[in-house]
Amino acid sequence: MSKLYIIGIGPGVKEQMTFRAKEALDECDTIIGYKTYVRLIEDSVQGKEIVSLGMTEEVQRAQKAVAMALEGKTVGLISGGDAGIYGMAGLAFEVLKERGETQLPVEVVPGVSALNAAASLLGAPMNHDFASISLSDLLTDWETIEKRIRAAGEADFIIALYNPKSGKRTWQIEKTREILLQCRPGSTPVGIVKAAYREKQEVIVTDLKNMLAHEIGMLSTVVVGNLSTYVSNGKMITPRGYGKKYTLGPGAGGEDV
Ligand code: SAH
């Protein structure tokens, strides 16, 4: 049956995939995705036609997925994390729009994004208003990115940084830190999570002053706390404000909240 699923497979291991994502994969006869992601879900896609293309072939992947679905196949276009967060969903809809295609059934299946995964491993750093910024200036000009970093910094948003650094893009994270240091003290907690829920997972809790002493790469998500974020027992916590309104210690009657 002609259908296009755009599936967010979560950050890594299949346990972090949603039930619906697994169900959708089962319904597909063709799976299209970036090699690494196809490998992550290998045992869920046995016996299906697999079209796995490289990282820079996003446009071809989306075009191929749409073309194959229109030929009558049930196609799963897969994205790491959530397909609608720096993922394949936008591109797939753009391709459909370009083709003037309005009849093909399309279902976007949400997934656990890197910021959810990173936040869970760090404690509860994003428990208040936050912004997500990708530091990749391949598709967005740096001037725009910088404006967003400054605005989020000044508005005291917790900030999740996607695509913080790659082999070629190395100065962007340094510049980001410099801008944020104009809005927050060096002691502001920073979490660096690499390969969340994958074999090479690493979780580091540091601060704005020292963050660059740690490894940051293509597979890292960086979470910068706001002015209220603190570290307790190795976990990054951003209070929502309950502590100002209620007594949270033992015997205060708040245990069942
Ligand atoms: N659609 C994806 C994001 C793709 S952009 C999502 O929703 O998560 C790629 C960036 O996502 C990487 O540079 C990194 O910053 C982040 N990322 C993806 N998977 C990750 C993981 N398992 N652990 C930590 N960061 C990850």
mmCIF file of C-alpha atoms and ligand atoms in Angstrom:
data_model
loop_
_atom_site.group_PDB
_atom_site.id
_atom_site.type_symbol
_atom_site.label_atom_id
_atom_site.label_comp_id
_atom_site.label_asym_id
_atom_site.label_seq_id
_atom_site.Cartn_x
_atom_site.Cartn_y
_atom_site.Cartn_z
ATOM 1 C CA MET A 1 0.000 0.000 0.000
ATOM 2 C CA SER A 2 1.292 3.477 -0.839
ATOM 3 C CA LYS A 3 2.292 5.113 2.414
ATOM 4 C CA LEU A 4 5.197 7.172 3.658
ATOM 5 C CA TYR A 5 6.205 6.832 7.271
ATOM 6 C CA ILE A 6 8.751 9.327 8.553
ATOM 7 C CA ILE A 7 10.055 7.625 11.661
ATOM 8 C CA GLY A 8 12.114 9.020 14.516
ATOM 9 C CA ILE A 9 13.948 6.000 15.909
ATOM 10 C CA GLY A 10 15.213 7.648 19.102
ATOM 11 C CA PRO A 11 18.792 8.233 20.223
ATOM 12 C CA GLY A 12 20.237 4.737 19.993
ATOM 13 C CA VAL A 13 19.240 1.382 21.360
ATOM 14 C CA LYS A 14 15.851 -0.026 20.428
ATOM 15 C CA GLU A 15 14.570 0.196 24.003
ATOM 16 C CA GLN A 16 14.492 3.969 23.521
ATOM 17 C CA MET A 17 12.340 3.695 20.403
ATOM 18 C CA THR A 18 8.605 4.277 20.779
ATOM 19 C CA PHE A 19 6.164 1.403 20.452
ATOM 20 C CA ARG A 20 4.588 3.140 17.457
ATOM 21 C CA ALA A 21 7.990 3.492 15.749
ATOM 22 C CA LYS A 22 8.525 -0.264 16.065
ATOM 23 C CA GLU A 23 5.011 -0.946 14.773
ATOM 24 C CA ALA A 24 5.529 1.414 11.821
ATOM 25 C CA LEU A 25 8.861 -0.249 10.957
ATOM 26 C CA ASP A 26 7.076 -3.614 10.953
ATOM 27 C CA GLU A 27 4.499 -2.283 8.483
ATOM 28 C CA CYS A 28 7.128 -1.012 6.002
ATOM 29 C CA ASP A 29 8.406 -3.024 3.081
ATOM 30 C CA THR A 30 11.196 -0.557 2.322
ATOM 31 C CA ILE A 31 13.432 1.309 4.757
ATOM 32 C CA ILE A 32 15.447 4.355 3.719
ATOM 33 C CA GLY A 33 17.966 6.047 5.984
ATOM 34 C CA TYR A 34 21.490 7.057 6.830
ATOM 35 C CA LYS A 35 23.740 4.008 7.255
ATOM 36 C CA THR A 36 24.454 4.482 10.968
ATOM 37 C CA TYR A 37 20.750 4.715 11.802
ATOM 38 C CA VAL A 38 19.831 1.717 9.659
ATOM 39 C CA ARG A 39 22.491 -0.240 11.556
ATOM 40 C CA LEU A 40 21.011 0.814 14.917
ATOM 41 C CA ILE A 41 17.674 -0.778 14.040
ATOM 42 C CA GLU A 42 19.068 -3.743 12.117
ATOM 43 C CA ASP A 43 17.126 -6.432 13.961
ATOM 44 C CA SER A 44 13.832 -4.575 13.486
ATOM 45 C CA VAL A 45 14.189 -4.481 9.698
ATOM 46 C CA GLN A 46 15.280 -8.015 8.791
ATOM 47 C CA GLY A 47 14.000 -9.165 5.407
ATOM 48 C CA LYS A 48 12.996 -5.709 4.199
ATOM 49 C CA GLU A 49 14.369 -3.796 1.253
ATOM 50 C CA ILE A 50 16.967 -1.390 2.670
ATOM 51 C CA VAL A 51 18.176 1.732 0.888
ATOM 52 C CA SER A 52 20.938 3.156 3.040
ATOM 53 C CA LEU A 53 22.604 6.296 1.791
ATOM 54 C CA GLY A 54 25.413 8.454 3.213
ATOM 55 C CA MET A 55 25.151 11.468 5.479
ATOM 56 C CA THR A 56 25.342 14.116 2.756
ATOM 57 C CA GLU A 57 22.635 12.483 0.663
ATOM 58 C CA GLU A 58 19.626 13.732 2.615
ATOM 59 C CA VAL A 59 17.883 15.245 -0.383
ATOM 60 C CA GLN A 60 18.267 12.046 -2.415
ATOM 61 C CA ARG A 61 16.970 10.018 0.540
ATOM 62 C CA ALA A 62 13.834 12.134 0.815
ATOM 63 C CA GLN A 63 13.269 12.089 -2.966
ATOM 64 C CA LYS A 64 13.771 8.344 -3.131
ATOM 65 C CA ALA A 65 11.392 7.749 -0.225
ATOM 66 C CA VAL A 66 8.644 9.813 -1.843
ATOM 67 C CA ALA A 67 9.216 8.205 -5.271
ATOM 68 C CA MET A 68 9.088 4.661 -3.887
ATOM 69 C CA ALA A 69 5.962 5.354 -1.822
ATOM 70 C CA LEU A 70 4.266 6.749 -4.944
ATOM 71 C CA GLU A 71 5.165 3.510 -6.764
ATOM 72 C CA GLY A 72 2.944 1.690 -4.278
ATOM 73 C CA LYS A 73 5.342 0.727 -1.495
ATOM 74 C CA THR A 74 5.037 1.283 2.234
ATOM 75 C CA VAL A 75 8.226 3.216 2.877
ATOM 76 C CA GLY A 76 9.865 4.090 6.185
ATOM 77 C CA LEU A 77 12.136 7.116 5.984
ATOM 78 C CA ILE A 78 14.106 7.001 9.192
ATOM 79 C CA SER A 79 15.764 9.749 11.210
ATOM 80 C CA GLY A 80 17.807 9.584 14.399
ATOM 81 C CA GLY A 81 16.068 11.001 17.471
ATOM 82 C CA ASP A 82 12.917 12.804 16.367
ATOM 83 C CA ALA A 83 12.345 13.134 12.619
ATOM 84 C CA GLY A 84 11.008 16.664 13.012
ATOM 85 C CA ILE A 85 13.949 18.040 15.013
ATOM 86 C CA TYR A 86 16.809 18.751 12.595
ATOM 87 C CA GLY A 87 15.557 15.573 10.919
ATOM 88 C CA MET A 88 14.100 14.248 7.696
ATOM 89 C CA ALA A 89 10.451 15.258 8.151
ATOM 90 C CA GLY A 90 10.810 18.840 6.904
ATOM 91 C CA LEU A 91 12.713 17.744 3.824
ATOM 92 C CA ALA A 92 10.164 15.030 2.992
ATOM 93 C CA PHE A 93 7.300 17.541 3.153
ATOM 94 C CA GLU A 94 9.278 19.987 1.005
ATOM 95 C CA VAL A 95 9.830 17.284 -1.615
ATOM 96 C CA LEU A 96 6.091 16.453 -1.581
ATOM 97 C CA LYS A 97 5.258 20.140 -1.981
ATOM 98 C CA GLU A 98 7.687 20.528 -4.909
ATOM 99 C CA ARG A 99 6.017 17.586 -6.639
ATOM 100 C CA GLY A 100 2.560 19.016 -5.979
ATOM 101 C CA GLU A 101 1.725 15.708 -4.271
ATOM 102 C CA THR A 102 -1.284 15.884 -1.970
ATOM 103 C CA GLN A 103 -2.756 12.364 -2.006
ATOM 104 C CA LEU A 104 0.020 10.205 -0.553
ATOM 105 C CA PRO A 105 -0.745 9.158 3.029
ATOM 106 C CA VAL A 106 2.064 10.382 5.275
ATOM 107 C CA GLU A 107 2.565 9.641 8.977
ATOM 108 C CA VAL A 108 5.284 11.246 11.063
ATOM 109 C CA VAL A 109 6.160 9.037 14.025
ATOM 110 C CA PRO A 110 7.718 11.056 16.881
ATOM 111 C CA GLY A 111 10.885 9.909 18.599
ATOM 112 C CA VAL A 112 12.998 10.705 21.657
ATOM 113 C CA SER A 113 15.258 13.541 20.541
ATOM 114 C CA ALA A 114 18.870 14.046 21.627
ATOM 115 C CA LEU A 115 17.823 16.772 24.053
ATOM 116 C CA ASN A 116 15.396 14.445 25.847
ATOM 117 C CA ALA A 117 18.005 11.709 25.959
ATOM 118 C CA ALA A 118 20.785 14.039 27.135
ATOM 119 C CA ALA A 119 18.571 15.684 29.767
ATOM 120 C CA SER A 120 17.569 12.317 31.244
ATOM 121 C CA LEU A 121 21.183 11.239 31.576
ATOM 122 C CA LEU A 122 22.226 14.544 33.134
ATOM 123 C CA GLY A 123 19.435 14.662 35.735
ATOM 124 C CA ALA A 124 16.771 17.327 35.156
ATOM 125 C CA PRO A 125 18.561 20.265 33.512
ATOM 126 C CA MET A 126 15.739 21.261 31.130
ATOM 127 C CA ASN A 127 12.983 21.485 33.694
ATOM 128 C CA HIS A 128 12.222 25.086 32.793
ATOM 129 C CA ASP A 129 11.965 27.148 29.613
ATOM 130 C CA PHE A 130 14.597 26.159 27.109
ATOM 131 C CA ALA A 131 15.876 26.846 23.611
ATOM 132 C CA SER A 132 17.460 24.461 21.171
ATOM 133 C CA ILE A 133 20.124 25.760 18.806
ATOM 134 C CA SER A 134 22.070 23.892 16.145
ATOM 135 C CA LEU A 135 25.599 25.211 15.729
ATOM 136 C CA SER A 136 25.855 23.868 12.188
ATOM 137 C CA ASP A 137 26.311 26.770 9.802
ATOM 138 C CA LEU A 138 26.150 24.558 6.722
ATOM 139 C CA LEU A 139 22.491 25.422 6.055
ATOM 140 C CA THR A 140 22.005 28.437 8.362
ATOM 141 C CA ASP A 141 24.302 31.453 8.259
ATOM 142 C CA TRP A 142 26.399 32.055 11.361
ATOM 143 C CA GLU A 143 25.038 35.562 11.871
ATOM 144 C CA THR A 144 21.553 34.112 12.467
ATOM 145 C CA ILE A 145 22.876 31.403 14.789
ATOM 146 C CA GLU A 146 24.833 33.959 16.799
ATOM 147 C CA LYS A 147 21.772 36.202 17.131
ATOM 148 C CA ARG A 148 19.795 33.244 18.521
ATOM 149 C CA ILE A 149 22.538 32.282 20.991
ATOM 150 C CA ARG A 150 22.667 35.828 22.305
ATOM 151 C CA ALA A 151 18.870 36.119 22.556
ATOM 152 C CA ALA A 152 18.542 32.767 24.363
ATOM 153 C CA GLY A 153 21.448 33.680 26.621
ATOM 154 C CA GLU A 154 19.991 37.046 27.538
ATOM 155 C CA ALA A 155 16.512 35.590 28.128
ATOM 156 C CA ASP A 156 18.018 33.054 30.563
ATOM 157 C CA PHE A 157 16.820 30.032 28.605
ATOM 158 C CA ILE A 158 18.427 26.683 29.305
ATOM 159 C CA ILE A 159 20.093 25.910 25.962
ATOM 160 C CA ALA A 160 20.514 22.581 24.190
ATOM 161 C CA LEU A 161 23.218 22.792 21.535
ATOM 162 C CA TYR A 162 22.899 20.319 18.663
ATOM 163 C CA ASN A 163 25.731 19.770 16.156
ATOM 164 C CA PRO A 164 28.161 21.543 18.515
ATOM 165 C CA LYS A 165 31.346 20.547 16.712
ATOM 166 C CA SER A 166 32.679 18.401 13.880
ATOM 167 C CA GLY A 167 36.065 17.772 12.305
ATOM 168 C CA LYS A 168 35.721 20.899 10.188
ATOM 169 C CA ARG A 169 33.502 23.075 12.378
ATOM 170 C CA THR A 170 35.534 23.721 15.494
ATOM 171 C CA TRP A 171 35.338 27.445 16.366
ATOM 172 C CA GLN A 172 31.532 27.657 16.658
ATOM 173 C CA ILE A 173 31.364 26.092 20.121
ATOM 174 C CA GLU A 174 34.157 28.405 21.335
ATOM 175 C CA LYS A 175 32.319 31.464 20.051
ATOM 176 C CA THR A 176 29.061 30.209 21.599
ATOM 177 C CA ARG A 177 30.712 29.860 24.991
ATOM 178 C CA GLU A 178 32.173 33.362 24.681
ATOM 179 C CA ILE A 179 28.714 34.857 23.970
ATOM 180 C CA LEU A 180 27.080 32.934 26.817
ATOM 181 C CA LEU A 181 29.792 34.069 29.247
ATOM 182 C CA GLN A 182 28.582 37.619 28.605
ATOM 183 C CA CYS A 183 25.175 36.604 30.035
ATOM 184 C CA ARG A 184 26.042 33.925 32.653
ATOM 185 C CA PRO A 185 28.842 33.280 35.136
ATOM 186 C CA GLY A 186 31.636 30.795 34.416
ATOM 187 C CA SER A 187 30.240 28.580 37.152
ATOM 188 C CA THR A 188 27.009 27.918 35.160
ATOM 189 C CA PRO A 189 26.583 24.131 34.906
ATOM 190 C CA VAL A 190 27.102 22.553 31.487
ATOM 191 C CA GLY A 191 26.372 18.947 30.551
ATOM 192 C CA ILE A 192 28.045 17.205 27.633
ATOM 193 C CA VAL A 193 26.450 13.952 26.539
ATOM 194 C CA LYS A 194 28.093 11.886 23.844
ATOM 195 C CA ALA A 195 26.370 8.978 22.083
ATOM 196 C CA ALA A 196 23.421 8.869 24.470
ATOM 197 C CA TYR A 197 21.974 5.368 24.826
ATOM 198 C CA ARG A 198 24.629 3.919 22.548
ATOM 199 C CA GLU A 199 27.670 1.786 23.263
ATOM 200 C CA LYS A 200 30.097 4.719 23.527
ATOM 201 C CA GLN A 201 27.919 6.845 25.802
ATOM 202 C CA GLU A 202 29.718 9.463 27.904
ATOM 203 C CA VAL A 203 28.142 11.902 30.331
ATOM 204 C CA ILE A 204 30.095 14.858 31.666
ATOM 205 C CA VAL A 205 28.939 17.565 34.045
ATOM 206 C CA THR A 206 31.169 20.629 33.952
ATOM 207 C CA ASP A 207 30.654 24.399 33.730
ATOM 208 C CA LEU A 208 30.906 27.229 31.203
ATOM 209 C CA LYS A 209 34.427 28.081 32.335
ATOM 210 C CA ASN A 210 35.816 24.569 31.885
ATOM 211 C CA MET A 211 33.628 23.008 29.202
ATOM 212 C CA LEU A 212 36.178 23.246 26.387
ATOM 213 C CA ALA A 213 38.627 21.042 28.301
ATOM 214 C CA HIS A 214 36.314 18.104 27.525
ATOM 215 C CA GLU A 215 35.807 16.225 24.308
ATOM 216 C CA ILE A 216 32.924 17.584 22.240
ATOM 217 C CA GLY A 217 32.149 16.077 18.840
ATOM 218 C CA MET A 218 29.572 15.234 16.189
ATOM 219 C CA LEU A 219 27.759 12.904 18.510
ATOM 220 C CA SER A 220 27.598 15.260 21.482
ATOM 221 C CA THR A 221 24.715 17.329 22.730
ATOM 222 C CA VAL A 222 25.663 20.173 25.046
ATOM 223 C CA VAL A 223 23.192 21.454 27.639
ATOM 224 C CA VAL A 224 23.913 24.855 29.199
ATOM 225 C CA GLY A 225 22.000 25.582 32.397
ATOM 226 C CA ASN A 226 20.210 28.829 33.213
ATOM 227 C CA LEU A 227 20.968 31.128 36.160
ATOM 228 C CA SER A 228 19.100 28.791 38.561
ATOM 229 C CA THR A 229 20.642 25.489 37.434
ATOM 230 C CA TYR A 230 22.830 23.758 40.020
ATOM 231 C CA VAL A 231 24.675 20.464 40.440
ATOM 232 C CA SER A 232 23.804 18.087 43.250
ATOM 233 C CA ASN A 233 25.210 14.590 43.654
ATOM 234 C CA GLY A 234 26.605 14.796 40.116
ATOM 235 C CA LYS A 235 23.240 15.660 38.545
ATOM 236 C CA MET A 236 22.299 18.915 36.829
ATOM 237 C CA ILE A 237 19.062 20.301 38.201
ATOM 238 C CA THR A 238 17.038 23.303 37.113
ATOM 239 C CA PRO A 239 14.400 23.980 39.759
ATOM 240 C CA ARG A 240 10.960 24.949 38.559
ATOM 241 C CA GLY A 241 10.368 26.956 41.678
ATOM 242 C CA TYR A 242 8.599 24.468 43.989
ATOM 243 C CA GLY A 243 11.277 25.122 46.608
ATOM 244 C CA LYS A 244 10.196 28.753 46.838
ATOM 245 C CA LYS A 245 6.557 27.807 47.455
ATOM 246 C CA TYR A 246 6.805 24.548 49.414
ATOM 247 C CA THR A 247 9.093 22.942 51.949
ATOM 248 C CA LEU A 248 10.642 19.961 50.185
ATOM 249 C CA GLY A 249 12.528 18.286 53.048
ATOM 250 C CA PRO A 250 11.418 15.181 54.972
ATOM 251 C CA GLY A 251 8.480 15.614 57.285
ATOM 252 C CA ALA A 252 7.146 18.541 55.317
ATOM 253 C CA GLY A 253 4.237 16.491 53.973
ATOM 254 C CA GLY A 254 5.406 16.934 50.438
ATOM 255 C CA GLU A 255 6.680 13.395 49.798
ATOM 256 C CA ASP A 256 3.750 12.316 47.669
ATOM 257 C CA VAL A 257 3.821 15.345 45.333
HETATM 258 N N1 SAH B 1 16.930 14.406 14.709
HETATM 259 C C1 SAH B 1 17.973 14.281 15.709
HETATM 260 C C2 SAH B 1 19.019 15.381 15.605
HETATM 261 C C3 SAH B 1 19.880 15.319 14.369
HETATM 262 S S1 SAH B 1 21.103 16.577 14.336
HETATM 263 C C4 SAH B 1 17.323 14.272 17.107
HETATM 264 O O1 SAH B 1 16.131 14.576 17.237
HETATM 265 O O2 SAH B 1 18.028 13.934 18.081
HETATM 266 C C5 SAH B 1 22.528 15.658 14.885
HETATM 267 C C6 SAH B 1 22.944 16.097 16.259
HETATM 268 O O3 SAH B 1 22.058 15.531 17.225
HETATM 269 C C7 SAH B 1 24.321 15.625 16.699
HETATM 270 O O4 SAH B 1 25.351 16.480 16.244
HETATM 271 C C8 SAH B 1 24.190 15.690 18.223
HETATM 272 O O5 SAH B 1 24.289 17.023 18.668
HETATM 273 C C9 SAH B 1 22.741 15.244 18.423
HETATM 274 N N2 SAH B 1 22.613 13.795 18.702
HETATM 275 C C10 SAH B 1 22.007 12.877 17.925
HETATM 276 N N3 SAH B 1 22.029 11.659 18.509
HETATM 277 C C11 SAH B 1 22.662 11.813 19.701
HETATM 278 C C12 SAH B 1 23.004 10.920 20.770
HETATM 279 N N4 SAH B 1 22.688 9.627 20.728
HETATM 280 N N5 SAH B 1 23.661 11.425 21.849
HETATM 281 C C13 SAH B 1 23.971 12.735 21.917
HETATM 282 N N6 SAH B 1 23.679 13.613 20.935
HETATM 283 C C14 SAH B 1 23.032 13.169 19.832
#
